mmCIF file of C-alpha atoms and ligand atoms in Angstrom:
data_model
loop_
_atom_site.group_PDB
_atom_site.id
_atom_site.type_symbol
_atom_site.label_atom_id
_atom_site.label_comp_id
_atom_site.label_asym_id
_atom_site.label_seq_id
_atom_site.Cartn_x
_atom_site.Cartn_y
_atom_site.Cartn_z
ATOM 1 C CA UNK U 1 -21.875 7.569 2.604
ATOM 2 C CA UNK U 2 -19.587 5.037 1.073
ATOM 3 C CA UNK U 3 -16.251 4.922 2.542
ATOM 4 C CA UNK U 4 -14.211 2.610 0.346
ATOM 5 C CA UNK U 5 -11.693 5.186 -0.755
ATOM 6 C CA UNK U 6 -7.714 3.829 -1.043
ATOM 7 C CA UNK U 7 -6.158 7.107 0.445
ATOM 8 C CA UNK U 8 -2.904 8.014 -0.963
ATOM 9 C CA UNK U 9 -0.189 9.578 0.003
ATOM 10 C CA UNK U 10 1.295 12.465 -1.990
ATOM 11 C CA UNK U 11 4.418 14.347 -1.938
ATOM 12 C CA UNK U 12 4.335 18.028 -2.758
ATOM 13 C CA UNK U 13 6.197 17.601 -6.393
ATOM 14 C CA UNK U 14 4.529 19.452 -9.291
ATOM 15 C CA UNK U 15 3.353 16.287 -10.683
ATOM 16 C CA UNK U 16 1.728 15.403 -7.157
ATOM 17 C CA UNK U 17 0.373 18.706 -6.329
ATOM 18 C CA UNK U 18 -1.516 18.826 -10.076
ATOM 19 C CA UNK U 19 -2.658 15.469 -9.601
ATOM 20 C CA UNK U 20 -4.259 16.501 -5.834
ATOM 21 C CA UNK U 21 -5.507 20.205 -7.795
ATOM 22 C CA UNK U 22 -7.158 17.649 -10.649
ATOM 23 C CA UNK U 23 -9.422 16.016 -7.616
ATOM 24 C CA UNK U 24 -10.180 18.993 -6.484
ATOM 25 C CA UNK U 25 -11.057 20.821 -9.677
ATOM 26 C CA UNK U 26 -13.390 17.387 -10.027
ATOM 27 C CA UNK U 27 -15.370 17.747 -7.156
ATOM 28 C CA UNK U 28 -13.114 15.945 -4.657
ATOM 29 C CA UNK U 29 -11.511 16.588 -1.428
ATOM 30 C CA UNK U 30 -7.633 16.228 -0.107
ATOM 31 C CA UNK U 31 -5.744 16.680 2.681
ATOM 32 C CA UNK U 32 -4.057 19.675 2.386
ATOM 33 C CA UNK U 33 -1.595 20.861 4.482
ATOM 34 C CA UNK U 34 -0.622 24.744 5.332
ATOM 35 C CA UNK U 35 1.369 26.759 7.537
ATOM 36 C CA UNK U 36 -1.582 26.508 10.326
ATOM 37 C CA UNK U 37 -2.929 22.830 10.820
ATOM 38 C CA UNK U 38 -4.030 20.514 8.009
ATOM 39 C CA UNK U 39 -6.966 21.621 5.722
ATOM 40 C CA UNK U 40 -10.285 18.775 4.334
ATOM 41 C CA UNK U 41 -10.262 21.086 1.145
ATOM 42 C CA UNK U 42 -12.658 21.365 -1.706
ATOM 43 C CA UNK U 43 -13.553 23.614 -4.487
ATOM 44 C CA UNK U 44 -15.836 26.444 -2.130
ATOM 45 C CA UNK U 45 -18.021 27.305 -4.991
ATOM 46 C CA UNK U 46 -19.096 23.425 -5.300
ATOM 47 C CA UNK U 47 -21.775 22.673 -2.801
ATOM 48 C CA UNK U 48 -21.448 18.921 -3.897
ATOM 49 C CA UNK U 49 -18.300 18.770 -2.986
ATOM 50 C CA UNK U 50 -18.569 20.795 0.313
ATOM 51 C CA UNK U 51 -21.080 18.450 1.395
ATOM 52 C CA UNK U 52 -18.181 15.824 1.115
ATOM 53 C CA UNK U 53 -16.275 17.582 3.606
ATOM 54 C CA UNK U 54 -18.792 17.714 6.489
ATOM 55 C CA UNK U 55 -19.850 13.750 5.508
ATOM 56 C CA UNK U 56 -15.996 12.471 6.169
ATOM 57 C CA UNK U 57 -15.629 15.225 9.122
ATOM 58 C CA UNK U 58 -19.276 14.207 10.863
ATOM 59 C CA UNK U 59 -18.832 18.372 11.116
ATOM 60 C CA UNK U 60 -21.905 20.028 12.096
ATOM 61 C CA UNK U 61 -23.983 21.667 9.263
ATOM 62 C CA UNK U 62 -24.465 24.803 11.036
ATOM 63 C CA UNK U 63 -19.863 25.330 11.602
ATOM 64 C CA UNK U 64 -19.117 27.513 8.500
ATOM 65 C CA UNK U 65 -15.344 26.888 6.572
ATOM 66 C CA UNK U 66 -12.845 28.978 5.584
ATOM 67 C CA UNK U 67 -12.213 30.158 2.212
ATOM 68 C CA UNK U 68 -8.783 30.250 1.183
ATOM 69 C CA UNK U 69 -7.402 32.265 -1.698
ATOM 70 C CA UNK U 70 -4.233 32.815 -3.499
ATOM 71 C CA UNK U 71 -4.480 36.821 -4.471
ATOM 72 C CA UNK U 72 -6.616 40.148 -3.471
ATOM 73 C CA UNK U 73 -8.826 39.771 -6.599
ATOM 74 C CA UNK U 74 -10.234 36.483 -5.181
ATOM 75 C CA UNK U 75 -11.124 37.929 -1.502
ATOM 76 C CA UNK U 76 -13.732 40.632 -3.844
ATOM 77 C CA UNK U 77 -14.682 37.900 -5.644
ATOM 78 C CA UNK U 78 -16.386 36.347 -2.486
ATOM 79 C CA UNK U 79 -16.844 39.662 0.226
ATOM 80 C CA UNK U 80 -18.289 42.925 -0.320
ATOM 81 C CA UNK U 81 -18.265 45.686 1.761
ATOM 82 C CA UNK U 82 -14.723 45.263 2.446
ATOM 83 C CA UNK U 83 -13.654 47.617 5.492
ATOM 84 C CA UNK U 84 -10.028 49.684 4.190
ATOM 85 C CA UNK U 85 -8.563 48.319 7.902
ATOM 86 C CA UNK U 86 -8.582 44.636 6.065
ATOM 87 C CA UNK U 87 -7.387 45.546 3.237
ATOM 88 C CA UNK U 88 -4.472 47.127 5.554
ATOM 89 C CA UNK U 89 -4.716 43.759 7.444
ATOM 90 C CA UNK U 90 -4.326 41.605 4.309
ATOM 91 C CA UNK U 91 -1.082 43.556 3.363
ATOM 92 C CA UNK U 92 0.634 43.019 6.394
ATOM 93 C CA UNK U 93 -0.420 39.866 7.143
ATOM 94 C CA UNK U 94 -1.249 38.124 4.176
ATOM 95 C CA UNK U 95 -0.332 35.275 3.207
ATOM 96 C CA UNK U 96 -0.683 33.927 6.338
ATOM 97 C CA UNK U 97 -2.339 32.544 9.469
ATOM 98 C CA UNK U 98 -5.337 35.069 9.475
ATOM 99 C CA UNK U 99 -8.737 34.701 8.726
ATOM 100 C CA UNK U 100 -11.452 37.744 8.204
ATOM 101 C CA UNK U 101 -15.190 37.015 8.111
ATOM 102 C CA UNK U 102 -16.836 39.482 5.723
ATOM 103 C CA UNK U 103 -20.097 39.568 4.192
ATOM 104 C CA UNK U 104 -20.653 36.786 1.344
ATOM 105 C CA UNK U 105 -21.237 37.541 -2.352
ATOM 106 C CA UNK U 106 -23.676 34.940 -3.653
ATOM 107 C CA UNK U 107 -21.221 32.888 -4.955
ATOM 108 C CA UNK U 108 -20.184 31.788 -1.689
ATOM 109 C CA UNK U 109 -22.922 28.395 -1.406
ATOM 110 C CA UNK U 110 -25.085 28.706 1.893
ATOM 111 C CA UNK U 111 -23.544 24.890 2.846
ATOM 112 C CA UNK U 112 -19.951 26.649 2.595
ATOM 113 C CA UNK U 113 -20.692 29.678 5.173
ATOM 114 C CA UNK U 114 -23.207 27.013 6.790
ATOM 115 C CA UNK U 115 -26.021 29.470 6.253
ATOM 116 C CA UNK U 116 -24.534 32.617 7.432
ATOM 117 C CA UNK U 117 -24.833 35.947 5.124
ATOM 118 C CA UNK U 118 -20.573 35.872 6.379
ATOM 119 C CA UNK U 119 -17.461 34.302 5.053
ATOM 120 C CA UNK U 120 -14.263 33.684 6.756
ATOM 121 C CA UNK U 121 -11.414 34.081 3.993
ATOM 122 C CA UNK U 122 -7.326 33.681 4.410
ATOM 123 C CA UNK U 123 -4.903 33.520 2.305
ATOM 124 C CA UNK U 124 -2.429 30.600 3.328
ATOM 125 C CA UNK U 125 1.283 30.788 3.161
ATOM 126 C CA UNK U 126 2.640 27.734 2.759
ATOM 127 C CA UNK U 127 3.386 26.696 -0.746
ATOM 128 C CA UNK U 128 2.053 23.545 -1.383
ATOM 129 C CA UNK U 129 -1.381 24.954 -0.503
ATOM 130 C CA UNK U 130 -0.618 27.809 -2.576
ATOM 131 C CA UNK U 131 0.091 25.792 -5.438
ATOM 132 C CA UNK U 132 -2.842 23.524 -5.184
ATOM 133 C CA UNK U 133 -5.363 26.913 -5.235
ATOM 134 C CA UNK U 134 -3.532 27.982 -8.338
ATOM 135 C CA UNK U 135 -3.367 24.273 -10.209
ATOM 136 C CA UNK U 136 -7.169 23.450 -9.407
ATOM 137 C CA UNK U 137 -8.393 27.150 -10.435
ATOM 138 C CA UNK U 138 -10.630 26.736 -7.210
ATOM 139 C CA UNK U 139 -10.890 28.968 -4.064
ATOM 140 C CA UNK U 140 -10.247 25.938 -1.569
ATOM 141 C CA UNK U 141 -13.111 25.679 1.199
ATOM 142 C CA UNK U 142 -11.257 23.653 4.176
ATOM 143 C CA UNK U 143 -11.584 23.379 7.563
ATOM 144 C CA UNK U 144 -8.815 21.610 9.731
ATOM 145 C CA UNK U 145 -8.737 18.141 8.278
ATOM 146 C CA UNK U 146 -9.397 16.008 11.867
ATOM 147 C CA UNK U 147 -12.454 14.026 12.789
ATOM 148 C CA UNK U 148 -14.777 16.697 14.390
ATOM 149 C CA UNK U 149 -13.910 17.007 18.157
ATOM 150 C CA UNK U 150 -10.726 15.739 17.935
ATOM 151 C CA UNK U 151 -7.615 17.239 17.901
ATOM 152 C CA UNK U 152 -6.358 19.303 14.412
ATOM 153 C CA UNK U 153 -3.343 17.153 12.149
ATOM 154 C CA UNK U 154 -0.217 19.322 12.286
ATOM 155 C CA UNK U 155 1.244 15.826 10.278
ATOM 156 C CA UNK U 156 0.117 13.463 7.152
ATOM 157 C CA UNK U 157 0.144 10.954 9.940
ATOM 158 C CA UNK U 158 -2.618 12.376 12.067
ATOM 159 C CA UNK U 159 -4.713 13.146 8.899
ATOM 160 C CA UNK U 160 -4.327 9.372 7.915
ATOM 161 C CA UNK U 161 -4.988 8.303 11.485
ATOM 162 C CA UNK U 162 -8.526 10.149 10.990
ATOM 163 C CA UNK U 163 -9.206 10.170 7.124
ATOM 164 C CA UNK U 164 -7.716 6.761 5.778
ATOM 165 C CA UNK U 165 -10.562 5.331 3.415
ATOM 166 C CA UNK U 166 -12.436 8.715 3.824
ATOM 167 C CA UNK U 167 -10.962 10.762 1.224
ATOM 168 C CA UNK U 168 -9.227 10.252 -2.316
ATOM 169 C CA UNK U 169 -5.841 11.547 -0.750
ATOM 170 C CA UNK U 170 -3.298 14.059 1.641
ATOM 171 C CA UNK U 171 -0.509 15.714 0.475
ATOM 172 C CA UNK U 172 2.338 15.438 3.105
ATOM 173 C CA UNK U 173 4.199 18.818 3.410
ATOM 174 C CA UNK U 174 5.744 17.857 6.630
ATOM 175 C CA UNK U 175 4.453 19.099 10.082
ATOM 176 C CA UNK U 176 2.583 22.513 10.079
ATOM 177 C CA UNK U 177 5.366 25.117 11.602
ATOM 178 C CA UNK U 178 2.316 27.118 13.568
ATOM 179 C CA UNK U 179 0.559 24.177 14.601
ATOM 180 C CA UNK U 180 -2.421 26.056 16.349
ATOM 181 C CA UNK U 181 -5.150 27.326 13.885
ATOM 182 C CA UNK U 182 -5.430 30.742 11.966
ATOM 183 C CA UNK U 183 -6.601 34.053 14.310
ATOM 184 C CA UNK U 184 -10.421 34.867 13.360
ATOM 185 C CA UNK U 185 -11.736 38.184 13.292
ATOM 186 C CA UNK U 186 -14.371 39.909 12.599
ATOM 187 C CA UNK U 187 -15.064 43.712 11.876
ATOM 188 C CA UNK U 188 -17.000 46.487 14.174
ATOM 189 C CA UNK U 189 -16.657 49.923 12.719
ATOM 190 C CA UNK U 190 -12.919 50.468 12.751
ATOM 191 C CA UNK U 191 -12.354 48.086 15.388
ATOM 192 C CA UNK U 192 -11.587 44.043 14.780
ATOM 193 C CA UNK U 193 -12.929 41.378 16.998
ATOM 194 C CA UNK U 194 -11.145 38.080 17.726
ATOM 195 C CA UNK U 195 -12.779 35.294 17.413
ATOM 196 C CA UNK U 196 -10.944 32.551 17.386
ATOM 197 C CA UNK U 197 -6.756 33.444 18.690
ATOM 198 C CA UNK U 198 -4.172 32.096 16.790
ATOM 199 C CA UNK U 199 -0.450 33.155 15.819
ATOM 200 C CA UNK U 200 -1.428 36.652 14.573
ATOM 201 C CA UNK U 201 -1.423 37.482 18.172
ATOM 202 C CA UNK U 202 -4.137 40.400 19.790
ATOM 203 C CA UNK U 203 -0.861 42.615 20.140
ATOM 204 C CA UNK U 204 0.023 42.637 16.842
ATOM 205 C CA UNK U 205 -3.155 43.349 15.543
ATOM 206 C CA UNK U 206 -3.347 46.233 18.046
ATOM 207 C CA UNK U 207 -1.059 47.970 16.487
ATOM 208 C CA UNK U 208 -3.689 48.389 13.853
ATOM 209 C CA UNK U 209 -6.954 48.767 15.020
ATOM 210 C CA UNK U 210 -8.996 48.432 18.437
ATOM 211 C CA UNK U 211 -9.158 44.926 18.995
ATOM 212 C CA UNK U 212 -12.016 43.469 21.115
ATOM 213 C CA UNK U 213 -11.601 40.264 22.246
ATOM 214 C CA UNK U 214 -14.758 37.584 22.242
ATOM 215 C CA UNK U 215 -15.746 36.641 25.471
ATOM 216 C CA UNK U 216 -16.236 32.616 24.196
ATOM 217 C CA UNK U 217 -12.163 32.671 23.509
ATOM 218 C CA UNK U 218 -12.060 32.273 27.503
ATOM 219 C CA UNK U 219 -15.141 30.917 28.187
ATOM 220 C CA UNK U 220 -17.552 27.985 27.849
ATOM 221 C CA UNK U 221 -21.042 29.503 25.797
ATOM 222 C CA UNK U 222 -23.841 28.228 27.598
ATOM 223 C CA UNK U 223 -26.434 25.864 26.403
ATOM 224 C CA UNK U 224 -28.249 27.583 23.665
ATOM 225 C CA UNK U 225 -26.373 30.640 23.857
ATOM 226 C CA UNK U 226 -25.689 32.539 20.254
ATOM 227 C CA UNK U 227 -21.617 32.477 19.809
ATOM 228 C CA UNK U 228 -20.557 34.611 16.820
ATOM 229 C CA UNK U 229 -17.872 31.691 15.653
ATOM 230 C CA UNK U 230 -20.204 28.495 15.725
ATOM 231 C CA UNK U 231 -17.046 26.472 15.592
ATOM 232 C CA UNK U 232 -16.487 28.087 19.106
ATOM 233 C CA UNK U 233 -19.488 26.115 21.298
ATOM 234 C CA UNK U 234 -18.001 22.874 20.322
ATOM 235 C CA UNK U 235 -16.157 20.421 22.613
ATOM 236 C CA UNK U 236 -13.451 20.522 20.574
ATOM 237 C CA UNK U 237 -9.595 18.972 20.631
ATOM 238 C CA UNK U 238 -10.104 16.047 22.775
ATOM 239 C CA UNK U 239 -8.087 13.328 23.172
ATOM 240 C CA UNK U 240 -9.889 10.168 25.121
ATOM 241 C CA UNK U 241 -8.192 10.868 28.663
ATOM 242 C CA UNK U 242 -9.917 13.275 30.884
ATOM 243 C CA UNK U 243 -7.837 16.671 30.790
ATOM 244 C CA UNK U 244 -7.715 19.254 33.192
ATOM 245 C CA UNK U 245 -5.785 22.485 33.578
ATOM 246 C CA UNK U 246 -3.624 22.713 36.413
ATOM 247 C CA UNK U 247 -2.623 27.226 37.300
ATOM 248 C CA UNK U 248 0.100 27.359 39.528
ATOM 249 C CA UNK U 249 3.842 27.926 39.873
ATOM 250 C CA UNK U 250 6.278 25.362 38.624
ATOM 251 C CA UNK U 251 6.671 24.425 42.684
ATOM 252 C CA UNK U 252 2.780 24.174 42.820
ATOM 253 C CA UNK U 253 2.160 22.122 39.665
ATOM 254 C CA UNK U 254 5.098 19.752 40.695
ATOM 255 C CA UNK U 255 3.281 19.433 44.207
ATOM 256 C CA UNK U 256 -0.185 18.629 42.423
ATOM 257 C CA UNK U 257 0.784 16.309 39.873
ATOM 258 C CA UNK U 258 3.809 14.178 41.930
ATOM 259 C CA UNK U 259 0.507 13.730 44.573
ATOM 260 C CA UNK U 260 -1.207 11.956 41.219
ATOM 261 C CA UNK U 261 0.672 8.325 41.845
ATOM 262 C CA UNK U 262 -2.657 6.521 40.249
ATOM 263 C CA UNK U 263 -2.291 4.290 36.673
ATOM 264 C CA UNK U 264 -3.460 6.084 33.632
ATOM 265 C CA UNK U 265 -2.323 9.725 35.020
ATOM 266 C CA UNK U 266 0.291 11.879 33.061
ATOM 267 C CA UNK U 267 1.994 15.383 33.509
ATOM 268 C CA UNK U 268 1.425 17.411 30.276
ATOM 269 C CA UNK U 269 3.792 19.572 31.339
ATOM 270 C CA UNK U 270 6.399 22.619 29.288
ATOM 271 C CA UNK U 271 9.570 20.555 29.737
ATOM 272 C CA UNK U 272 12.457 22.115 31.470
ATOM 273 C CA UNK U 273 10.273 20.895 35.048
ATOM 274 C CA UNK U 274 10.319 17.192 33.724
ATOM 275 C CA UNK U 275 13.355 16.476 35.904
ATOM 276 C CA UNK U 276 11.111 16.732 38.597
ATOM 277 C CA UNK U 277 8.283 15.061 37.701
ATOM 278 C CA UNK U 278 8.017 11.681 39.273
ATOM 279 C CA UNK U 279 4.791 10.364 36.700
ATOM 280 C CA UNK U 280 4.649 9.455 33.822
ATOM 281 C CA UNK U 281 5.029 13.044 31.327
ATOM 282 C CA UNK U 282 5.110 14.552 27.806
ATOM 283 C CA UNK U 283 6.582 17.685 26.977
ATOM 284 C CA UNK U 284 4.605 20.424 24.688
ATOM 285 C CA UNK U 285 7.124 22.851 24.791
ATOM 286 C CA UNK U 286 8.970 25.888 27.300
ATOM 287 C CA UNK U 287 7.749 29.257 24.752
ATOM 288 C CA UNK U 288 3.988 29.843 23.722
ATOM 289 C CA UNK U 289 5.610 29.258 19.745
ATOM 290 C CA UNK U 290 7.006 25.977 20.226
ATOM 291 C CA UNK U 291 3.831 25.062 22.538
ATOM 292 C CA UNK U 292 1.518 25.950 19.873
ATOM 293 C CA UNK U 293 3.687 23.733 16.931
ATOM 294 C CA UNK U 294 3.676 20.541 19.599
ATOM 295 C CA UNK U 295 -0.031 20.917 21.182
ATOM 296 C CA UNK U 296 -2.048 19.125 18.629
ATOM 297 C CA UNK U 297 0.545 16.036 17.913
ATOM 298 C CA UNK U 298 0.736 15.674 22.103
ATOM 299 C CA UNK U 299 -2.895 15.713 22.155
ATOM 300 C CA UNK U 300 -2.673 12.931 19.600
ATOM 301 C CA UNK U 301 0.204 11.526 21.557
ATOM 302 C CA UNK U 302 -1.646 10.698 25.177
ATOM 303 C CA UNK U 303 -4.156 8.711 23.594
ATOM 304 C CA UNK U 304 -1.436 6.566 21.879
ATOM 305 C CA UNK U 305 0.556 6.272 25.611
ATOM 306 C CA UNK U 306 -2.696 4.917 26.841
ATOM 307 C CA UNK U 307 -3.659 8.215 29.452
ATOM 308 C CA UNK U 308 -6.442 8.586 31.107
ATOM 309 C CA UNK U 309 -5.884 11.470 33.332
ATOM 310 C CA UNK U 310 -4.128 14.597 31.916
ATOM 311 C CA UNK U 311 -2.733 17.436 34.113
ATOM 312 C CA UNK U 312 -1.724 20.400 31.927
ATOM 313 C CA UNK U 313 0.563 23.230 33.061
ATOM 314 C CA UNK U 314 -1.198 26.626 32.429
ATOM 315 C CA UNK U 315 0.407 28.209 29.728
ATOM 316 C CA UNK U 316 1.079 31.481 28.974
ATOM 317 C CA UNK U 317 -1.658 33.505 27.973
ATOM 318 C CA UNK U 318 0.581 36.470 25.914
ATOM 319 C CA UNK U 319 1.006 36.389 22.172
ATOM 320 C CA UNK U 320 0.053 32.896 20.758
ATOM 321 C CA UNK U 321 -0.204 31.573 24.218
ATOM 322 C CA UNK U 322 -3.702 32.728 24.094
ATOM 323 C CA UNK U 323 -4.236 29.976 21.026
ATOM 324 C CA UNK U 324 -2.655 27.640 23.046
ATOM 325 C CA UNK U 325 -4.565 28.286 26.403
ATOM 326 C CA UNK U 326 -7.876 28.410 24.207
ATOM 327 C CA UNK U 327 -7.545 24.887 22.757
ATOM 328 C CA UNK U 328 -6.139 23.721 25.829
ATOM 329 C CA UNK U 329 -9.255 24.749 27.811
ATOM 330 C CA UNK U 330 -11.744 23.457 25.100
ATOM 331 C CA UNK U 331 -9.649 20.100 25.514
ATOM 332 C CA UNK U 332 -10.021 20.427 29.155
ATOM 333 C CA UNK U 333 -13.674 21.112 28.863
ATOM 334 C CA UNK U 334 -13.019 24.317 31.000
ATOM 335 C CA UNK U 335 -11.756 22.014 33.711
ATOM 336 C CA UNK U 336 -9.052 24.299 35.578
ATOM 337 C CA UNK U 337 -7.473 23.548 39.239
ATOM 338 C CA UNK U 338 -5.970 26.021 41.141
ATOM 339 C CA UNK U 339 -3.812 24.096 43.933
HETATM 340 O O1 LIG X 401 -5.781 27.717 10.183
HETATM 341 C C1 LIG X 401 -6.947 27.481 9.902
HETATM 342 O O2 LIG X 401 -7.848 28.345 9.998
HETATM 343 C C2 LIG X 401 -7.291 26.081 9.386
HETATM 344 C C3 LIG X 401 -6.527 25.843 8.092
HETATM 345 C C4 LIG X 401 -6.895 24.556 7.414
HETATM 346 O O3 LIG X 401 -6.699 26.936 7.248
HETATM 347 N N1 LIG X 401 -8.697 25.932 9.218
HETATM 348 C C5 LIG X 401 -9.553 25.812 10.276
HETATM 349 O O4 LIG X 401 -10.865 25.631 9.916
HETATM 350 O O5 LIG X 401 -9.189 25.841 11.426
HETATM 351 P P1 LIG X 401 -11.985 25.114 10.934
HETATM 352 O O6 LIG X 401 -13.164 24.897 10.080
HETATM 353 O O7 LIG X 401 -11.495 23.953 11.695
HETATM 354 O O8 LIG X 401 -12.259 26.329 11.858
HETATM 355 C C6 LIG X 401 -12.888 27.483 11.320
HETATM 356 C C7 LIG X 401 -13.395 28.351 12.436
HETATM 357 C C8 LIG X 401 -14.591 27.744 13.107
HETATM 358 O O9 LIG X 401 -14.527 28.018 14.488
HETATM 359 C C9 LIG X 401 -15.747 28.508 12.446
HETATM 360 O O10 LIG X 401 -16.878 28.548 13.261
HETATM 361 C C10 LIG X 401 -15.124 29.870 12.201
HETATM 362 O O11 LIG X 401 -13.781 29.600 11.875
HETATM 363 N N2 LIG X 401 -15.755 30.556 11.059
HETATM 364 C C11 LIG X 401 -15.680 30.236 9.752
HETATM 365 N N3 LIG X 401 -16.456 31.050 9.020
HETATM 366 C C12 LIG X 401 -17.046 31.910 9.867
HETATM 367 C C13 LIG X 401 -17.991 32.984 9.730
HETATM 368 N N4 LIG X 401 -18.496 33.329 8.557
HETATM 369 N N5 LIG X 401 -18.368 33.640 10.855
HETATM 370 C C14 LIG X 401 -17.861 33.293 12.066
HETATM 371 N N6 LIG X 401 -16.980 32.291 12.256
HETATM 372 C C15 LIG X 401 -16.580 31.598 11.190
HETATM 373 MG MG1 LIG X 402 -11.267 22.644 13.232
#
């Protein structure tokens, strides 16, 4: 593949956002960015230009995207046998941060769902990417627009920092106010299963329906082993430095990590502890919201500072803690110390 692309920037004016929607209604992709994370996007019916996505990602062929649409008429369009409990789901939660794998109508290509007879389908709500489905005409395949394994852009910056020369260009919208991915789900009879946690937390969905969650949100899938959301066997969110998970009170974690005097070690820690911390620190945040908006950019942050030893505070695991303490643990490769 030939990388010699000038990236540009683009600002979310009408003019802008039809330019971006003209690439993509020509077979090219753009940084697109959404209430969630940034999006790679593409038209989802163009295999040519799905292909483009996985080249500039170096994603795995066999990690389906996510469709996103901009009314109901498009989600029959691409599923069938559409369960009534998502069509409840898409009215209370639509547009926004949650995605429902369905079985595909044909013209979903096989490189889109990566093979699968599924397709995962959300309706964003932030506007640029709303406008940019409407301007290009297209149903927007686009998974989070990072370099695969590391971690998602919540800013124009971070997509530049992985996409520069890669792609024709990103539109900045500013940082993503979610930050952690969409919630995926799946359907069993009346019940829904969570794939992949995100900010349409397991207790809001309960009010709704049953809600199983999958085992692989909590734990590694073993070599081999059959995972319902491919994306979820990946290492996945990594900065360079070696993280691990440190569970224990504030008193315990500030015992652990002050013990850590070696070069290259740093406290990811929530923030109102940091007085106490005597090593080097960043802050991701004191609630599971404004943990989940800062994750991804500190991620991006320690490799910048030069770390090479990350010890995380556990977060909370309630709401859209559980998105947090998911990518955290994939970052951590599963790494957790008790002390
Ligand atoms: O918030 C988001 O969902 C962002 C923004 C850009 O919309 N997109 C995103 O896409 O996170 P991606 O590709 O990075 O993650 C999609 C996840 C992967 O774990 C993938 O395996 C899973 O969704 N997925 C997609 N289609 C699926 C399907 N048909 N069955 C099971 N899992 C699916
Ligand atoms: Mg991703």
């Amino acid at each position: 593949m030939d990388y010699s692309y000038s990236t540009k920037l683009l600002g979310t004016s009408e003019e802008e956002l039809r330019y971006a929607a003209g690439l993509l209604a020509r077979g090219e992709i753009v940084g697109m960015p959404t209430e969630t994370v940034y999006g790679l996007a593409a038209d989802a019916e163009n295999p040519r230009a799905v292909e483009r996505i996985f080249a500039a990602k170096g994603r795995p062929q066999d990690n389906p995207l996510i469709v996103h649409i901009a009314n109901i008429a498009q989600l029959e369009e691409y599923a069938h046998s559409i369960p009534a409990i998502a069509y409840r789901l898409a009215e209370k939660f639509w547009p926004g941060p949650l995605t429902m794998v369905l079985p595909k109508k044909e013209k979903i290509p096989d490189i889109t769902s990566a093979g699968l007879n599924t397709v995962g389908i959300r309706m964003p709500c932030h506007k640029a990417a709303k406008s940019l489905i409407r301007y290009s005409g297209k149903a927007l395949a686009a998974p989070s627009a990072n370099l695969s394994g590391s971690p998602s852009p919540t800013e124009a910056a971070h997509v530049m920092a992985d996409m520069d020369g890669r792609i024709p260009a990103v539109v900045d919208g500013g940082s993503c106010p979610v930050g952690v991915e969409s919630t995926v789900i799946s359907f069993e009879g009346d019940a829904v299963r969570i794939l992949r946690p995100g900010f349409v937390s397991s207790e809001e969905l309960s009010e709704w329906a049953e809600v199983i969650h999958d085992k692989h949100i909590t734990e590694a899938a073993a070599e081999g082993e059959k995972v319902l959301s491919p994306g979820m066997k990946y290492k996945h969110y990594s900065p360079k430095a070696n993280v691990v998970i440190v569970d224990g009170s504030e008193e315990q974690y500030l015992d652990y990590v002050n013990h850590q005097v070696v070069d290259g070690a740093c406290a990811m820690l929530f923030g109102s502890e940091a007085d106490r911390c005597m090593i080097p620190h960043i802050a991701y945040g004191d609630t599971s919201e404004e943990q989940a908006a800062k994750l991804f950019a500190v991620l991006r942050k320690l490799d910048d500072i030069g770390a090479e030893q990350v010890y995380a505070r556990m977060p909370s695991t309630e709401g859209v803690g559980l998105a947090v303490y998911n990518r955290l643990l994939r970052a951590a490769g599963f790494e957790i110390i008790k002390p």
